[in-house]
CSV table of C-alpha atoms in Angstrom, one decimal:
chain,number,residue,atom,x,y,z
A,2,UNK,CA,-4.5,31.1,38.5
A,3,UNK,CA,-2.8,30.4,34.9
A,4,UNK,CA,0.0,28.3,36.7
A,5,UNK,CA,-2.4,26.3,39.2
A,6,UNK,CA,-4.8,25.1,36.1
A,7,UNK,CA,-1.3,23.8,34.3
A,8,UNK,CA,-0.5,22.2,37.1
A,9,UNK,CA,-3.7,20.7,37.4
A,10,UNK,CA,-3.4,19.5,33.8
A,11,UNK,CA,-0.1,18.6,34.4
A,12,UNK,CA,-1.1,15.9,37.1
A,13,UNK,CA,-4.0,14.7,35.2
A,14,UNK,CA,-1.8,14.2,32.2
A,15,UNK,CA,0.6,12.5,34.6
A,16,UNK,CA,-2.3,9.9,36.1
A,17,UNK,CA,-3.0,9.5,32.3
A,18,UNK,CA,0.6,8.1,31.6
A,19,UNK,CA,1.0,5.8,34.7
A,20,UNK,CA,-2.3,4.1,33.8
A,21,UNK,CA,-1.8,3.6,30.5
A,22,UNK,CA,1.7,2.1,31.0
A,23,UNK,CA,0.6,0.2,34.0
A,24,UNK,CA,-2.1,-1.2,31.2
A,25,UNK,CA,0.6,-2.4,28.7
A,26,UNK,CA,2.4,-4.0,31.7
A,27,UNK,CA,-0.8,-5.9,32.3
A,28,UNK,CA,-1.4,-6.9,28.9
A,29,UNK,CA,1.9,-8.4,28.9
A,30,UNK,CA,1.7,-11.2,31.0
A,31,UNK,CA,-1.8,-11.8,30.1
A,32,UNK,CA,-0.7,-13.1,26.4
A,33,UNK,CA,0.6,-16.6,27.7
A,34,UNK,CA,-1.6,-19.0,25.6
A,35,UNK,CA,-5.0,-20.4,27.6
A,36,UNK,CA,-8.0,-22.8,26.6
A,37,UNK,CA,-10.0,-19.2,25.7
A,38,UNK,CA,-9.1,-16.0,24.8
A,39,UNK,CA,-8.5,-13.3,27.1
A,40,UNK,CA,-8.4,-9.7,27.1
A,41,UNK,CA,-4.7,-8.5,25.9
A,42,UNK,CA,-4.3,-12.1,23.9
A,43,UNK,CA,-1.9,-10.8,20.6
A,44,UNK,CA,-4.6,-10.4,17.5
A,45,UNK,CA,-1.6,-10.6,15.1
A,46,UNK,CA,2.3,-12.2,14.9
A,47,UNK,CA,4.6,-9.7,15.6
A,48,UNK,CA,6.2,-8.0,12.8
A,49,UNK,CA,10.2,-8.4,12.7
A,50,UNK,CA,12.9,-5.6,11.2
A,51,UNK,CA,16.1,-5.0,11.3
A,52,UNK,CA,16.4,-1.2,10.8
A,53,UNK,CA,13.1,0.9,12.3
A,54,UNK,CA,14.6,4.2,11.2
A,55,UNK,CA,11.8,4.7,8.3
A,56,UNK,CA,9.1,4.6,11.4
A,57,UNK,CA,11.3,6.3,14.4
A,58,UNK,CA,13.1,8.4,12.6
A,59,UNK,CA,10.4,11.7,13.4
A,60,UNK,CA,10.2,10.3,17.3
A,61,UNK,CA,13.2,12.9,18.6
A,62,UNK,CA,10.6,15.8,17.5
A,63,UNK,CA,7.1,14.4,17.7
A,64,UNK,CA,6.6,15.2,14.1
A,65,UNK,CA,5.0,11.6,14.0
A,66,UNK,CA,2.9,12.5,11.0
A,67,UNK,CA,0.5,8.6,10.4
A,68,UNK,CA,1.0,7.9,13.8
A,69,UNK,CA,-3.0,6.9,13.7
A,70,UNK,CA,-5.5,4.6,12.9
A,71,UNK,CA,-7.2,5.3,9.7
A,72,UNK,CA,-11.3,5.3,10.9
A,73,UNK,CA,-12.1,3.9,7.4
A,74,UNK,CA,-10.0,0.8,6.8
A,75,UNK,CA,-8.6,0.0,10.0
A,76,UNK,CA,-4.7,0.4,9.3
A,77,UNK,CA,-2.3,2.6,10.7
A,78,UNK,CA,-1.5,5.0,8.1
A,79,UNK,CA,2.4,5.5,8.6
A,80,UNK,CA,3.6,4.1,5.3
A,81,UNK,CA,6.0,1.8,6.9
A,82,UNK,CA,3.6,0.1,9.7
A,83,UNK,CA,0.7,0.0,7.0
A,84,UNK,CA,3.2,-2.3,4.9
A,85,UNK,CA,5.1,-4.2,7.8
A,86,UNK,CA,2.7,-4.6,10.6
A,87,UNK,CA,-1.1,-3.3,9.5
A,88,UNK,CA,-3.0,-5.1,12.3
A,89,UNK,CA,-2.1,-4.3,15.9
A,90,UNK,CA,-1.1,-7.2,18.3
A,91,UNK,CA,-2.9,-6.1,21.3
A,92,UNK,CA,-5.6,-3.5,21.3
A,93,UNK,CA,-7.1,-1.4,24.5
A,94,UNK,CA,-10.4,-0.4,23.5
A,95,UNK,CA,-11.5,1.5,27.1
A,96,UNK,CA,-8.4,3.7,26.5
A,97,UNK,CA,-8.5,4.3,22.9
A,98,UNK,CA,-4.5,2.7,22.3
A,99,UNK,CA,-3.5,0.3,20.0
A,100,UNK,CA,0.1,-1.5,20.3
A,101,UNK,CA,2.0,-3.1,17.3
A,102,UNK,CA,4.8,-5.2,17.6
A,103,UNK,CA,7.8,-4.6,15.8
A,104,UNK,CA,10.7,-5.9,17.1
A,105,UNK,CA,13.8,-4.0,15.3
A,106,UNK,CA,16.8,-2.0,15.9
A,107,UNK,CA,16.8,1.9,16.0
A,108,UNK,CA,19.9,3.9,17.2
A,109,UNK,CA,21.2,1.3,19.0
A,110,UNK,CA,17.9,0.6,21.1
A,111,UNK,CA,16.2,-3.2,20.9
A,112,UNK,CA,12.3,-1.4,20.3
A,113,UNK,CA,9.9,-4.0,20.3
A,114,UNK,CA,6.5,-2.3,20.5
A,115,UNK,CA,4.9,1.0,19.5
A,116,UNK,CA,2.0,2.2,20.4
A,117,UNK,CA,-0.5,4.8,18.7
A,118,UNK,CA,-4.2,5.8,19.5
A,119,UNK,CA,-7.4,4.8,17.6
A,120,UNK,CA,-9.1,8.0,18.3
A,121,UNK,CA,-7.1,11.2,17.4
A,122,UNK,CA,-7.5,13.0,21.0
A,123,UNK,CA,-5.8,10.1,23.6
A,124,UNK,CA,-2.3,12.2,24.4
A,125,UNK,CA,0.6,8.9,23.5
A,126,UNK,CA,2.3,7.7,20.8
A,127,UNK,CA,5.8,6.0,21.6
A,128,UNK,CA,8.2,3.1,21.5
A,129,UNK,CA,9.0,0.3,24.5
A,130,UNK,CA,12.6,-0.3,24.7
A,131,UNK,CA,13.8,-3.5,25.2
A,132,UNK,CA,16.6,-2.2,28.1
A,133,UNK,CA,15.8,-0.3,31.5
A,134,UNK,CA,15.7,2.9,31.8
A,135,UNK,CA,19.6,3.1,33.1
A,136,UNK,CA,20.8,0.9,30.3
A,137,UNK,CA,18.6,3.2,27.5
A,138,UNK,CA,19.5,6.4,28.7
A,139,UNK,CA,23.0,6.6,28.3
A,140,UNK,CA,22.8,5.3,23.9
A,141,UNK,CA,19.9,7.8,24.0
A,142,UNK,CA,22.3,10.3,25.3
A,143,UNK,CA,24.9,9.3,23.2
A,144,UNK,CA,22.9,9.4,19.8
A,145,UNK,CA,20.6,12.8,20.3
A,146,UNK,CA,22.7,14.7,22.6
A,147,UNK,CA,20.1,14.6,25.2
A,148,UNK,CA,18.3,12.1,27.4
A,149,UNK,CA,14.8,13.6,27.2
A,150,UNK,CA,14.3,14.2,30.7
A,151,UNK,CA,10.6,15.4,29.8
A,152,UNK,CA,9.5,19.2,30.8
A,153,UNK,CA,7.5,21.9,29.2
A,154,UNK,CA,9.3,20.5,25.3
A,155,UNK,CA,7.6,17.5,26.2
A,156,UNK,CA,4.5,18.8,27.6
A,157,UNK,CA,4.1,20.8,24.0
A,158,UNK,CA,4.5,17.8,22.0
A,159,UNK,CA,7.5,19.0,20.7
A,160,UNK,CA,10.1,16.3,22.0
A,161,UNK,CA,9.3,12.8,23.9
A,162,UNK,CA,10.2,11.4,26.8
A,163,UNK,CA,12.5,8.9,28.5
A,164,UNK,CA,11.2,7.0,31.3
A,165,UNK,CA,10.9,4.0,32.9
A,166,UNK,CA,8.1,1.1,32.1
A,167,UNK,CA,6.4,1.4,35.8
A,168,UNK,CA,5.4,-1.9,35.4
A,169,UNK,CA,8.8,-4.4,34.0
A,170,UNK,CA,12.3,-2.5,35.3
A,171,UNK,CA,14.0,-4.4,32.0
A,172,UNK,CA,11.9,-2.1,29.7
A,173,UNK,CA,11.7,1.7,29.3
A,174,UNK,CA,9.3,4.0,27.0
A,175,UNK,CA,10.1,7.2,24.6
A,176,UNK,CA,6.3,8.8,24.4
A,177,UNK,CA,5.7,11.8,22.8
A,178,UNK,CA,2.2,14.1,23.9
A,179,UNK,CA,-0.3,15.6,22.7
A,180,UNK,CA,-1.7,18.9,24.4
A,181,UNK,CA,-4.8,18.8,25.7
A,182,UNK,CA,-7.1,21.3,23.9
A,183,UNK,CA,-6.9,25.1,25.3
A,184,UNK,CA,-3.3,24.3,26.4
A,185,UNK,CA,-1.1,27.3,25.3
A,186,UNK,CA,2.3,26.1,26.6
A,187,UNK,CA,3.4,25.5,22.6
A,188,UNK,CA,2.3,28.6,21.2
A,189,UNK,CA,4.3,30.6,24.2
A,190,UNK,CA,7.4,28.6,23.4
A,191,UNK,CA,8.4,30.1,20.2
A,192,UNK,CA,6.9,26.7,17.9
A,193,UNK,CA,8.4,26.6,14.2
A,194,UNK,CA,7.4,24.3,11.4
A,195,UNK,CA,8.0,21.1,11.8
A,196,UNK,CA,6.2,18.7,9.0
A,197,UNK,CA,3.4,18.5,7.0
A,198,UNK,CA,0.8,16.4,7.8
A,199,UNK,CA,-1.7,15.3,4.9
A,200,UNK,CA,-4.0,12.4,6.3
A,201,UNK,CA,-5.6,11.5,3.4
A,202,UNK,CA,-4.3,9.7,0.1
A,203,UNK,CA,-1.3,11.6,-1.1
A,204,UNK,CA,2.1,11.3,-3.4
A,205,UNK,CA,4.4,12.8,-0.8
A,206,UNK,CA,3.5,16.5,-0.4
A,207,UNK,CA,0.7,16.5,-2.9
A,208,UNK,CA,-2.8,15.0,-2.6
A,209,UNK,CA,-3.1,12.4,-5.6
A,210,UNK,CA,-4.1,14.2,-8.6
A,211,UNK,CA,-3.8,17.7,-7.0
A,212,UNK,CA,-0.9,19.7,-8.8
A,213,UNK,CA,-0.2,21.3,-5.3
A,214,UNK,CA,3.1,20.7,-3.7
A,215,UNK,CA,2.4,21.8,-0.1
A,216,UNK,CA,5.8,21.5,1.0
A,217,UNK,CA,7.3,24.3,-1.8
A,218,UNK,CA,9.3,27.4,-0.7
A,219,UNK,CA,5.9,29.4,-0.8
A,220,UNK,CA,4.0,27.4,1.8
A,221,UNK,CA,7.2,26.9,4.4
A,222,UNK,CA,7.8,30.2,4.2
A,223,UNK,CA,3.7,31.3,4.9
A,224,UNK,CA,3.8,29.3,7.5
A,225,UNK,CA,6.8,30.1,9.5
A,226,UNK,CA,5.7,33.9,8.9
A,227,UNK,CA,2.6,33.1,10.5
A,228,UNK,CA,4.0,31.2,13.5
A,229,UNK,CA,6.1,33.8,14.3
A,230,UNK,CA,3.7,37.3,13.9
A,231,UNK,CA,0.1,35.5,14.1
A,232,UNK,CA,-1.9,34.4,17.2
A,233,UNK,CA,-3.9,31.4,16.9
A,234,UNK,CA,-7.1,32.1,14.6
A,235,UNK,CA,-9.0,28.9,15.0
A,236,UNK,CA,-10.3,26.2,17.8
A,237,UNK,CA,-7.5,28.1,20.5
A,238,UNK,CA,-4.6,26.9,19.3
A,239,UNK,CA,-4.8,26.4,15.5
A,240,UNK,CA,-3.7,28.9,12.8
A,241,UNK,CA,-5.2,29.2,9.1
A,242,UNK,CA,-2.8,30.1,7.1
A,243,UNK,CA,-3.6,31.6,3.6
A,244,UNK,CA,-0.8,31.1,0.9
A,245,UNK,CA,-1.5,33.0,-2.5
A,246,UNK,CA,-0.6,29.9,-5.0
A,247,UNK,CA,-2.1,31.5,-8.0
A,248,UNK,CA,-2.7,35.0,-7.5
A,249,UNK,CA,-3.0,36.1,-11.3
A,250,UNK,CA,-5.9,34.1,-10.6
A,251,UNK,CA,-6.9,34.6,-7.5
A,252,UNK,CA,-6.2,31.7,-5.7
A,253,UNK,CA,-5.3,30.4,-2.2
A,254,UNK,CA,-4.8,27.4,-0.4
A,255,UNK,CA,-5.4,26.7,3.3
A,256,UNK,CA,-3.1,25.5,5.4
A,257,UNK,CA,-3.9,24.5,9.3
A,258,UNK,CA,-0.9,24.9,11.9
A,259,UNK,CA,-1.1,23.8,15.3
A,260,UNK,CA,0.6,26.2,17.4
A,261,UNK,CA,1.5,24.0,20.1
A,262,UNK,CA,3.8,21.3,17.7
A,263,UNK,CA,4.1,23.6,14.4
A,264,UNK,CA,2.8,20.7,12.1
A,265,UNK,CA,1.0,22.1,9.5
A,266,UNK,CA,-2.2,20.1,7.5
A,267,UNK,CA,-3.6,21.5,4.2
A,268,UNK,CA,-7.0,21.6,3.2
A,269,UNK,CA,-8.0,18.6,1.1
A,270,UNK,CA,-8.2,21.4,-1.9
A,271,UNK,CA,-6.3,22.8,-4.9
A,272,UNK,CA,-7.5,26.2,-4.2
A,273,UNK,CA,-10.2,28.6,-3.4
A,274,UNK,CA,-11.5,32.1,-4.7
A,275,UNK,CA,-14.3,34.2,-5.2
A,276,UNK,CA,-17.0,32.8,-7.6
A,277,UNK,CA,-16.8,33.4,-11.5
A,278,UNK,CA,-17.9,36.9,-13.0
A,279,UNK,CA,-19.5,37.5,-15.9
A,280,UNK,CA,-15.7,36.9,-17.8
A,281,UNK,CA,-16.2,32.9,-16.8
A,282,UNK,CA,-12.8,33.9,-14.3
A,283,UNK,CA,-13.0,35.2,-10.7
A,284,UNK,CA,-12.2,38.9,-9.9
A,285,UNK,CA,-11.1,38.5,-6.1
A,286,UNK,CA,-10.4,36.2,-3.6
A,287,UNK,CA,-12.7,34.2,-1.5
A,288,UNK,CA,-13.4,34.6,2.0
A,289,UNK,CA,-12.3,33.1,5.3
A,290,UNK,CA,-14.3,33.0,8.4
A,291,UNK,CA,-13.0,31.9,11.4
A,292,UNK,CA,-12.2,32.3,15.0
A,293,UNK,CA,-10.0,31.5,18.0
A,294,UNK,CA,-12.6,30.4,19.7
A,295,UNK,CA,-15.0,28.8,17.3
A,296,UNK,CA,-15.1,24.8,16.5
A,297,UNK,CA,-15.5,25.6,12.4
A,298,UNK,CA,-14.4,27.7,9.6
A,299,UNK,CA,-16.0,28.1,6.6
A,300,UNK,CA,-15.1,29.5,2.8
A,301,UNK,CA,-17.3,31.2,1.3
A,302,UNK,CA,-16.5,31.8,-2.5
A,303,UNK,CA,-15.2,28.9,-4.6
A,304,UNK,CA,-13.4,25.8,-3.9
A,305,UNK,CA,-11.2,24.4,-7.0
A,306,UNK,CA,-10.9,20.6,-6.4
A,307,UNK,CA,-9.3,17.8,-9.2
A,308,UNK,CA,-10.0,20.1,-11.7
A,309,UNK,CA,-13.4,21.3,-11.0
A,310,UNK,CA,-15.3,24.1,-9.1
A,311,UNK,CA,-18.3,24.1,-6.6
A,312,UNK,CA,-19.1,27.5,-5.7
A,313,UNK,CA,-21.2,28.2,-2.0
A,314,UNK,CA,-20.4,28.8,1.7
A,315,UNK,CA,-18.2,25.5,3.0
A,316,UNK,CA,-17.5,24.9,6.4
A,317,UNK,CA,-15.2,22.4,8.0
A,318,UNK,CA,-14.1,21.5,11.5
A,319,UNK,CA,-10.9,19.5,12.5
A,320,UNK,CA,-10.4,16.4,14.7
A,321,UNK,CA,-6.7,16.5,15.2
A,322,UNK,CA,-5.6,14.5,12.4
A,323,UNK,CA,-8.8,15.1,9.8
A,324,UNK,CA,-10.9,17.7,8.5
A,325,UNK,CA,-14.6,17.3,9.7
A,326,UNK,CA,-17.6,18.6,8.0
A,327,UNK,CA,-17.9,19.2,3.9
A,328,UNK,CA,-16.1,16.5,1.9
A,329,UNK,CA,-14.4,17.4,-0.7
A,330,UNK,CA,-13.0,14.5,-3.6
A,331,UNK,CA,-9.7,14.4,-2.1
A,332,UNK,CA,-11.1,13.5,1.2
A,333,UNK,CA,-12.8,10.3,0.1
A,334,UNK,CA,-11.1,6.6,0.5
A,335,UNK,CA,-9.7,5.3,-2.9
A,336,UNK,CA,-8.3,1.8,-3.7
A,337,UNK,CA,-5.3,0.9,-3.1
C-alpha cells in the first residue's frame, strides 16, 4: 500500500514537471515583441554575468537556501539575484513560478534562466541550460562526478536532476524538488545537515542584532544528533531541535530541521526559558509542545528577543521557508 501511494505521488510529481516545463517552452516563443502585451512578454532586461557560482554553487545538493520570493517586498531573497536580477523576466501566476534571466557561465554550462516559486509549497527551483541534454550531460558528468539521472536523491530534495527541456531539444534543465508534505522518502534515507536557512534579515548565521551564531559547533552538532536518533516531532516531517546556548541561564534556542533535505531554520529568537522567579532570573527551562502530527508548536515560558523578554504561551506554525503565527522583532521587514 506504502509503495502504490509513492508511486501515485511519484506520477503526479512527474505530470507536475512536464507541465511546468512545457509552460516555460511556451513562454518562450511568446516574448517576440507585438502591438500589446501578452502573457509571457519579459517584465525586466535580462541580467548578464560571467561567473554564476555565487547563485549555483548550492544546486548539486538542493541546499538552495533564498531560492524564494520574499512575500513582503517582492524580491528574491538569494543575496546574489536580489542584487543582479531582483525583478523576474517572465512570471507564471496560475502555477506559482517565477523565471529570471541570467545569462552566465557555471561549470562550464551557458545557464540562462533560473526559475524559483512565489509561493513556498510549488515542488521546482532550477537552471535552463543553454546545450541539450546530450551536450550538458557529459561537462555535468565531468565536473560533479555524476550526471544526476534523478531517483529517490532527487525525489528527497537532496540532489537535482538532469533532463531534457521537453519543449526546445537545444536546452536542458537541472531542477531540484521539494517533497510533497507526508512524504517520508528523506527521513528513511539517512538525511544529514546540509545548511542553515534563516529567511529573514540576517548577517550570515546570525539574525541582525541577535548575538546567536546558529551555525557554531553547538548547533551542528544538535542537529546532526537529532537527525540521526530522533523521529520527526512536528508537521510529519519536521524536527525541533533544542540546543542549550546558555544553560547557566537556562536558555535554549530552537532550531527546525526538515527531515527530508536536513536544512535546518532557527527560530527568529535569542533564546527561550521559563519565566523570572522571585530572584529577577529564571530557575528552569521553558517548555515545548509539539507534535508529529500537529500544524503548530508553541513555547510556553519566556522568549528572550533583541534584548528583551515577553513572557506567555507562543505558538508558531511554518510555511516552508517562514515561521507563521506570533511575530517576534526579528521577524519584521527592516530597511535596507
Amino acid at each position: 500500500m506504502q509503495g502504490t501511494h509513492h508511486s501515485i505521488r511519484r506520477a503526479r510529481h512527474a505530470a507536475m514537471l512536464v507541465g511546468l516545463l512545457a509552460l516555460a517552452a511556451c513562454q518562450r516563443t511568446s516574448d517576440a515583441p507585438t502591438g500589446a502585451p501578452v502573457a509571457g512578454t519579459p517584465l525586466a532586461a535580462p541580467a548578464t554575468a560571467t561567473d554564476l557560482s555565487p547563485l549555483l554553487d548550492a544546486l548539486p545538493t538542493c541546499a538552495l537556501d533564498g531560492w524564494y520570493i520574499d512575500q513582503q517586498t517582492g524580491h528574491p531573497v538569494h543575496p546574489w539575484l536580489a542584487a543582479n536580477a531582483s525583478k523576474p523576466c517572465k512570471e507564471d501566476e496560475e502555477n506559482e513560478i517565477a523565471t529570471f534571466c541570467v545569462q552566465g557561465q557555471w561549470k562550464g554550462l551557458p545557464v540562462e534562466e533560473v526559475i524559483l516559486p512565489t509561493m513556498t509549497f510549488v515542488s521546482f527551483r532550477g537552471a535552463k541550460i543553454g546545450l541539450p541534454l546530450e551536450k550538458a550531460r557529459p561537462i555535468v558528468r565531468q565536473r560533479f562526478g555524476q550526471e544526476f539521472p534523478g531517483g529517490a536523491a532527487y525525489e528527497a530534495g537532496r540532489e537535482p536532476k538532469l533532463m531534457a527541456d521537453p519543449e526546445d531539444a537545444q536546452r536542458s534543465w537541472l531542477l531540484c524538488s521539494t517533497p510533497e508534505p507526508g512524504d517520508d522518502l528523506g527521513s528513511q534515507a539517512g538525511v544529514s545537515y546540509s545548511g542553515m536557512n534563516l529567511p529573514y534579515d540576517h548577517d550570515g548565521c546570525s539574525y541582525r542584532y541577535s548575538p546567536v551564531d546558529f551555525c557554531d559547533a553547538p548547533h551542528r552538532a544538535a542537529i546532526e544528533d537529532a537527525l540521526q536518533h530522533q523521529a520527526p516531532n512536528f508537521n510529519q516531517h519536521y524536527l525541533l531541535v533544542q540546543v542549550d546556548d546558555r544553560p547557566e541561564y537556562f536558555q535554549r534556542t530552537l532550531v527546525l530541521v526538515d527531515t527530508r533535505t536536513g536544512r535546518a531554520t532557527p527560530l527568529p529568537i535569542d533564546a527561550f526559558t521559563r519565566p523570572a522567579g522571585k530572584g529577577g532570573e529564571a530557575n528552569g527551562y521553558g517548555t515545548l509542545e509539539t507534535g508529529v502530527d500537529q500544524p503548530q508548536f508553541c513555547l510556553d515560558g519566556a522568549l528572550l528577543v533583541y534584548r528583551v523578554f515577553e513572557e506567555g504561551r507562543f505558538c508558531f506554525g511554518f510555511d516552508g521557508e517562514r515561521f507563521t503565527g506570533h511575530e517576534t522583532q526579528y521577524m519584521q521587514a527592516t530597511d535596507s
